[in-house]
mmCIF file with all atom_site columns, C-alpha atoms in Angstrom:
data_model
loop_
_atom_site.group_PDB
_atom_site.id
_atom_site.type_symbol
_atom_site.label_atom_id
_atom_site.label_alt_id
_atom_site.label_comp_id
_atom_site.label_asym_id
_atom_site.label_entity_id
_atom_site.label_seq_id
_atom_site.pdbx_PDB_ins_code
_atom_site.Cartn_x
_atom_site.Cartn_y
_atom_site.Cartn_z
_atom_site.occupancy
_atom_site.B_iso_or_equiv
_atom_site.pdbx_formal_charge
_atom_site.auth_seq_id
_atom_site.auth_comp_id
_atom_site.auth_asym_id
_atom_site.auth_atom_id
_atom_site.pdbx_PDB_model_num
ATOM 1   C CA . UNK A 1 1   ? 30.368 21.749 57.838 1.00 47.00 ? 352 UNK A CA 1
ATOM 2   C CA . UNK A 1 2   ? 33.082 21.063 55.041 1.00 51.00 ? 353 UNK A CA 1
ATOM 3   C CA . UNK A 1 3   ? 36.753 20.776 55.103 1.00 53.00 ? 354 UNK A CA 1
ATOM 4   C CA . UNK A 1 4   ? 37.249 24.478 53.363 1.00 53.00 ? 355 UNK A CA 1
ATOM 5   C CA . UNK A 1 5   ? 39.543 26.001 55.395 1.00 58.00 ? 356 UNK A CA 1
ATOM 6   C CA . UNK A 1 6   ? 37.743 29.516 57.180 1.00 59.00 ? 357 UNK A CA 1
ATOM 7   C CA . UNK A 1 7   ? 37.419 31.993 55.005 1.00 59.00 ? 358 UNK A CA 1
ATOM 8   C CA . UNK A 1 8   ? 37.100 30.150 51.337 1.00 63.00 ? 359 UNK A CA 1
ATOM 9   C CA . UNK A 1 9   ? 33.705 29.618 49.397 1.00 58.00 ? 360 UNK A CA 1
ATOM 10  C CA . UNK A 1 10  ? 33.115 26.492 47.966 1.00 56.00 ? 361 UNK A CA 1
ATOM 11  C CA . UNK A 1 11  ? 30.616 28.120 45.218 1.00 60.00 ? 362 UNK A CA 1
ATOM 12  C CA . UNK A 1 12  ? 29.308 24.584 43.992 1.00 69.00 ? 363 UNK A CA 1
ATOM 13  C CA . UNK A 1 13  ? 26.928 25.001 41.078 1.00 78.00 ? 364 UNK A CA 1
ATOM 14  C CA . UNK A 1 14  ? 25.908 29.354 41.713 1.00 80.00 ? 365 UNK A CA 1
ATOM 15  C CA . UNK A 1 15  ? 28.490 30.226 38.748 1.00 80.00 ? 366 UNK A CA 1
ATOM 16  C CA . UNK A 1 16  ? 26.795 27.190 36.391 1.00 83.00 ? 367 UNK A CA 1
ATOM 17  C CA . UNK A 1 17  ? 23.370 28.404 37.501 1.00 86.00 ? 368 UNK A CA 1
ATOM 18  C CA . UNK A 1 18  ? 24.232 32.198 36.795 1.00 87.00 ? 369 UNK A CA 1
ATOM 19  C CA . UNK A 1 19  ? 26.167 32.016 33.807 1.00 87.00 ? 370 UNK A CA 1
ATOM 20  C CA . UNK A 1 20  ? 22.252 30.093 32.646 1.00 90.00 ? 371 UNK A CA 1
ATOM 21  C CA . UNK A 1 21  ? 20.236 32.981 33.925 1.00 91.00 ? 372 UNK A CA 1
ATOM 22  C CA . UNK A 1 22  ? 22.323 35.564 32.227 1.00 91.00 ? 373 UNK A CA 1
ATOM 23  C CA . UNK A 1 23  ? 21.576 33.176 28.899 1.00 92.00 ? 374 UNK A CA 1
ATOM 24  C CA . UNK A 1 24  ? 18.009 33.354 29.893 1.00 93.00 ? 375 UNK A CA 1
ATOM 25  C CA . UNK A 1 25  ? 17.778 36.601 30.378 1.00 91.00 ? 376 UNK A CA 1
ATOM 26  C CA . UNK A 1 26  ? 19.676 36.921 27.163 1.00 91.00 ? 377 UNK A CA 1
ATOM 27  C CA . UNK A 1 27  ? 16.779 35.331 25.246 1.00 92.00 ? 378 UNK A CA 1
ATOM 28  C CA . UNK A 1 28  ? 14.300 37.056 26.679 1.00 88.00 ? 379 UNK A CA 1
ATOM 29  C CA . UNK A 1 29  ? 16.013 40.643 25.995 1.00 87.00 ? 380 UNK A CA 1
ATOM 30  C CA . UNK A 1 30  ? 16.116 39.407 22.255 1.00 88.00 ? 381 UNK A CA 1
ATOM 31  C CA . UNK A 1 31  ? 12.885 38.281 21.941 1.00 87.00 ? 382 UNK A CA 1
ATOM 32  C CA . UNK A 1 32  ? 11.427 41.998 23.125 1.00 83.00 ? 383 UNK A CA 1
ATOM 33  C CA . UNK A 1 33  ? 14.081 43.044 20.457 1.00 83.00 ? 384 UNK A CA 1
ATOM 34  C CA . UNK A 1 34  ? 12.615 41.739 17.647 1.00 85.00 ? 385 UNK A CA 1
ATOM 35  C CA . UNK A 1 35  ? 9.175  42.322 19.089 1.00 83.00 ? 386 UNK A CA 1
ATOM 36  C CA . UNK A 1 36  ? 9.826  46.030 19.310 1.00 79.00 ? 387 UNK A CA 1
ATOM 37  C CA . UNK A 1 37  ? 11.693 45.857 15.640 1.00 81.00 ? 388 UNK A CA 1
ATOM 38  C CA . UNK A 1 38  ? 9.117  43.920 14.420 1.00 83.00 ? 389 UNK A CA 1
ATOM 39  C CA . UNK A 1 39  ? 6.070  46.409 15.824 1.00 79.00 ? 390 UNK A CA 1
ATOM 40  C CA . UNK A 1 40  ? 8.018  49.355 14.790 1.00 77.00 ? 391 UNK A CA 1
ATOM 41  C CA . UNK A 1 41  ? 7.898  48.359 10.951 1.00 77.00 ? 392 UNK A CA 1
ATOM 42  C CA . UNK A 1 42  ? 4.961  46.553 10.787 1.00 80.00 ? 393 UNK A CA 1
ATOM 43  C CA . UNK A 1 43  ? 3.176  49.402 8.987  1.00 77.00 ? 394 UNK A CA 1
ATOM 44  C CA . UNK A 1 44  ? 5.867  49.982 6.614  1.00 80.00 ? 395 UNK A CA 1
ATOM 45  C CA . UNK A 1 45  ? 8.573  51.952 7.054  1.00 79.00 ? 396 UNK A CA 1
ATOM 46  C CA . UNK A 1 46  ? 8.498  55.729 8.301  1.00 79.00 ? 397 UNK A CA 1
ATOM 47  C CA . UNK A 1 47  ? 10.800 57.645 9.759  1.00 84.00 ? 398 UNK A CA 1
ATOM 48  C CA . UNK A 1 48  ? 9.734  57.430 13.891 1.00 78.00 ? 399 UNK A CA 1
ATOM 49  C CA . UNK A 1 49  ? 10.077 53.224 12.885 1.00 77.00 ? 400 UNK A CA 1
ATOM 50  C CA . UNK A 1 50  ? 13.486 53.379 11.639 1.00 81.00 ? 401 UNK A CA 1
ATOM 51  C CA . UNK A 1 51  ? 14.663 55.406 14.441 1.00 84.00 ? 402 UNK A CA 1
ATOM 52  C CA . UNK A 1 52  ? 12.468 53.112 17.288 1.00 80.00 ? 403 UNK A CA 1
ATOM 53  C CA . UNK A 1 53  ? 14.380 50.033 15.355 1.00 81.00 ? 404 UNK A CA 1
ATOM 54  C CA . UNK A 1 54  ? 17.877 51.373 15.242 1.00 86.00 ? 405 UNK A CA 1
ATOM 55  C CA . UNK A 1 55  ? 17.337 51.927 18.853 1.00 86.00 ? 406 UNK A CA 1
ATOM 56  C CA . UNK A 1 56  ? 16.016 48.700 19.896 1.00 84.00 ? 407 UNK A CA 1
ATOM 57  C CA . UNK A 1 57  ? 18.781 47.144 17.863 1.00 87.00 ? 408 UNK A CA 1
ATOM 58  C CA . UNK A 1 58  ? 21.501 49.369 19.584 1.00 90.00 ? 409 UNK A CA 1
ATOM 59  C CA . UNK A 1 59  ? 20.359 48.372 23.072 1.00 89.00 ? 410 UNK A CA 1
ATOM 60  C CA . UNK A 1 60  ? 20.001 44.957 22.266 1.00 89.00 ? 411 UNK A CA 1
ATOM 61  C CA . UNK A 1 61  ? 23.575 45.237 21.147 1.00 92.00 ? 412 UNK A CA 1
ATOM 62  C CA . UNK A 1 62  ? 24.768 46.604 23.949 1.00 91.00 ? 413 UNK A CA 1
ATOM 63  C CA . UNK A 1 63  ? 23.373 44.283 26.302 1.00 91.00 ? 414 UNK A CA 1
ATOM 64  C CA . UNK A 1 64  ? 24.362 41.266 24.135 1.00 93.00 ? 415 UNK A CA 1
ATOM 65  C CA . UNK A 1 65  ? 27.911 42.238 24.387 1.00 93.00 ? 416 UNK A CA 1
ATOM 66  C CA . UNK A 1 66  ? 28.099 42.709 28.128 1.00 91.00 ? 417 UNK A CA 1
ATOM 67  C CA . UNK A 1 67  ? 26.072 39.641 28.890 1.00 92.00 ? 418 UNK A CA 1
ATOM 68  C CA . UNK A 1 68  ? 28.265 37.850 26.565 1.00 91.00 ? 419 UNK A CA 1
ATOM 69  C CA . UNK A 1 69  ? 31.621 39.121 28.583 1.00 90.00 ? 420 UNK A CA 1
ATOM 70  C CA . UNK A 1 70  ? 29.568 37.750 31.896 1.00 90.00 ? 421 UNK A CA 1
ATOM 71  C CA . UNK A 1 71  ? 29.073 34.764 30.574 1.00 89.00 ? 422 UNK A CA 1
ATOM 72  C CA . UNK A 1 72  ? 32.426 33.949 29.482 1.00 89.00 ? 423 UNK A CA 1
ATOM 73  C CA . UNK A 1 73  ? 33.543 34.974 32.621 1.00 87.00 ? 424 UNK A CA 1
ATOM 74  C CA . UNK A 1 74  ? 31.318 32.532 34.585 1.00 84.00 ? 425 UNK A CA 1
ATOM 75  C CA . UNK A 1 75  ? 32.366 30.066 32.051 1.00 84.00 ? 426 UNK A CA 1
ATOM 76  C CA . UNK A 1 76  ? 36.014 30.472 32.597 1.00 84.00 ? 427 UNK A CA 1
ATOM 77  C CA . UNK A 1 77  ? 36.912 31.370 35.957 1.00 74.00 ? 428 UNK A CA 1
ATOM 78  C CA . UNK A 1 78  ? 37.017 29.067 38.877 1.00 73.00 ? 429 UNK A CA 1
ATOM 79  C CA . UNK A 1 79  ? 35.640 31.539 41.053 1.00 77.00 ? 430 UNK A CA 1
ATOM 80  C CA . UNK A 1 80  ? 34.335 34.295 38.997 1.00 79.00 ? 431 UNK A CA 1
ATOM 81  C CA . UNK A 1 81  ? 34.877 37.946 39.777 1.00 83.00 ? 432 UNK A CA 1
ATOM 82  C CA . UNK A 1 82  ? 31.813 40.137 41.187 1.00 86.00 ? 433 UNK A CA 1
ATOM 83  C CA . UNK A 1 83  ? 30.496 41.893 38.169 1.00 87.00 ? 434 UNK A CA 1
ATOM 84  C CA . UNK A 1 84  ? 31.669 45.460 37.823 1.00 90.00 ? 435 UNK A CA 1
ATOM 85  C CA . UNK A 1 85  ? 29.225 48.531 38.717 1.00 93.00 ? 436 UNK A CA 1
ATOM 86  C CA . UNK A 1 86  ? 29.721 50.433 35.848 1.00 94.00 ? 437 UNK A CA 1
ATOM 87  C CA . UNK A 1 87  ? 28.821 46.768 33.711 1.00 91.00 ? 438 UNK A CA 1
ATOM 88  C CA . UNK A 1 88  ? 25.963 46.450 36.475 1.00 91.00 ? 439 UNK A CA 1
ATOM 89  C CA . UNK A 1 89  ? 24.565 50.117 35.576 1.00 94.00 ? 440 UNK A CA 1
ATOM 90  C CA . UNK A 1 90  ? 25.440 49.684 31.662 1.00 93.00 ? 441 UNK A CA 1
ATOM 91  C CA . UNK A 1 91  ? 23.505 46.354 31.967 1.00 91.00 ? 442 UNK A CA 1
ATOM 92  C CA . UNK A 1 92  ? 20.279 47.931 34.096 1.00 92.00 ? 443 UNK A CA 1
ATOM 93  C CA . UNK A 1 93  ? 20.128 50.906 32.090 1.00 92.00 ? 444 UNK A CA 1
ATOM 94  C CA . UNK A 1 94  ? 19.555 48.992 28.894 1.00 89.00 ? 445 UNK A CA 1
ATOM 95  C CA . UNK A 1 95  ? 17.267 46.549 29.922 1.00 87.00 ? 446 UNK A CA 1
ATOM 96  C CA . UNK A 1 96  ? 15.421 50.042 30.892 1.00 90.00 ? 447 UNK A CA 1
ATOM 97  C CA . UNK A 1 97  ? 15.716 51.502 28.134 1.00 89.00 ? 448 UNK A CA 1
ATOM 98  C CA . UNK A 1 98  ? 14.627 48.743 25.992 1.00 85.00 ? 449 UNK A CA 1
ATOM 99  C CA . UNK A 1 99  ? 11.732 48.748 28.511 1.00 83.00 ? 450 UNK A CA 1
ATOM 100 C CA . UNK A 1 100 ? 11.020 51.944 27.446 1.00 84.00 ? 451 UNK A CA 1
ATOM 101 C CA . UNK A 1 101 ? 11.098 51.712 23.703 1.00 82.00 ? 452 UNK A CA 1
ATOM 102 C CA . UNK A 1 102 ? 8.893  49.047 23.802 1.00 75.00 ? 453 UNK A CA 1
ATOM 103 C CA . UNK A 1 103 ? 6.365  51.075 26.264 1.00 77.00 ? 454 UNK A CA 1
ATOM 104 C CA . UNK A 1 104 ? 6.522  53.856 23.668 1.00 76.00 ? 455 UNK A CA 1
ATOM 105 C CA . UNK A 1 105 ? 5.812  51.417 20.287 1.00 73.00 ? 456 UNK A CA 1
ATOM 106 C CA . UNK A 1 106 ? 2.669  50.146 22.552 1.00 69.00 ? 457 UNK A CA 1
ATOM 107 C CA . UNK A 1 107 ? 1.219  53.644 22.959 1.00 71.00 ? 458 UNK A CA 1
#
């Protein structure tokens, strides 16, 4: 066992190692981004397109700015806070809902 006295966490390399999956994840939630822009305009533009865009864009948005804040965080920080719920449920629920637009462009 270490030296840590009881009680402290030595957290090694988890904060480097999460502050890369939330840039993963990142990526991947942009690429279905411009995949679902990109599929909602590819016949030109009509009205149900514009809206399934501006959509996909807001969520993207959303869940570029809150990973962004995480990542700084896990930058930062020695030992990083626990991420809030309410980010936790803003986070999940657009992930979702871009899961969802892009389910409906599909169809």
């Amino acid at each position: 066992m270490s030296g840590a006295a009881p009680g402290e966490r030595d957290p090694g390399l988890q904060p480097e190692r999460t502050r890369l999956a939330w840039r993963r994840t990142t990526l991947s939630v942009t690429v279905a981004a411009v995949l679902g822009v990109r599929t909602s305009l590819h016949e030109g533009p009509s009205a149900a397109g514009v809206v399934a865009c501006a959509l996909c864009s807001a969520l993207w948005l959303g869940f570029l700015l809150l990973a962004h804040r995480r990542i700084r965080a896990l930058a930062t920080a020695a030992r990083p806070a626990a991420l809030p719920p309410r980010h936790a449920t803003a986070v999940a629920l657009c992930t979702v809902a871009l899961a969802g637009c892009a389910a409906a462009l599909v169809l």
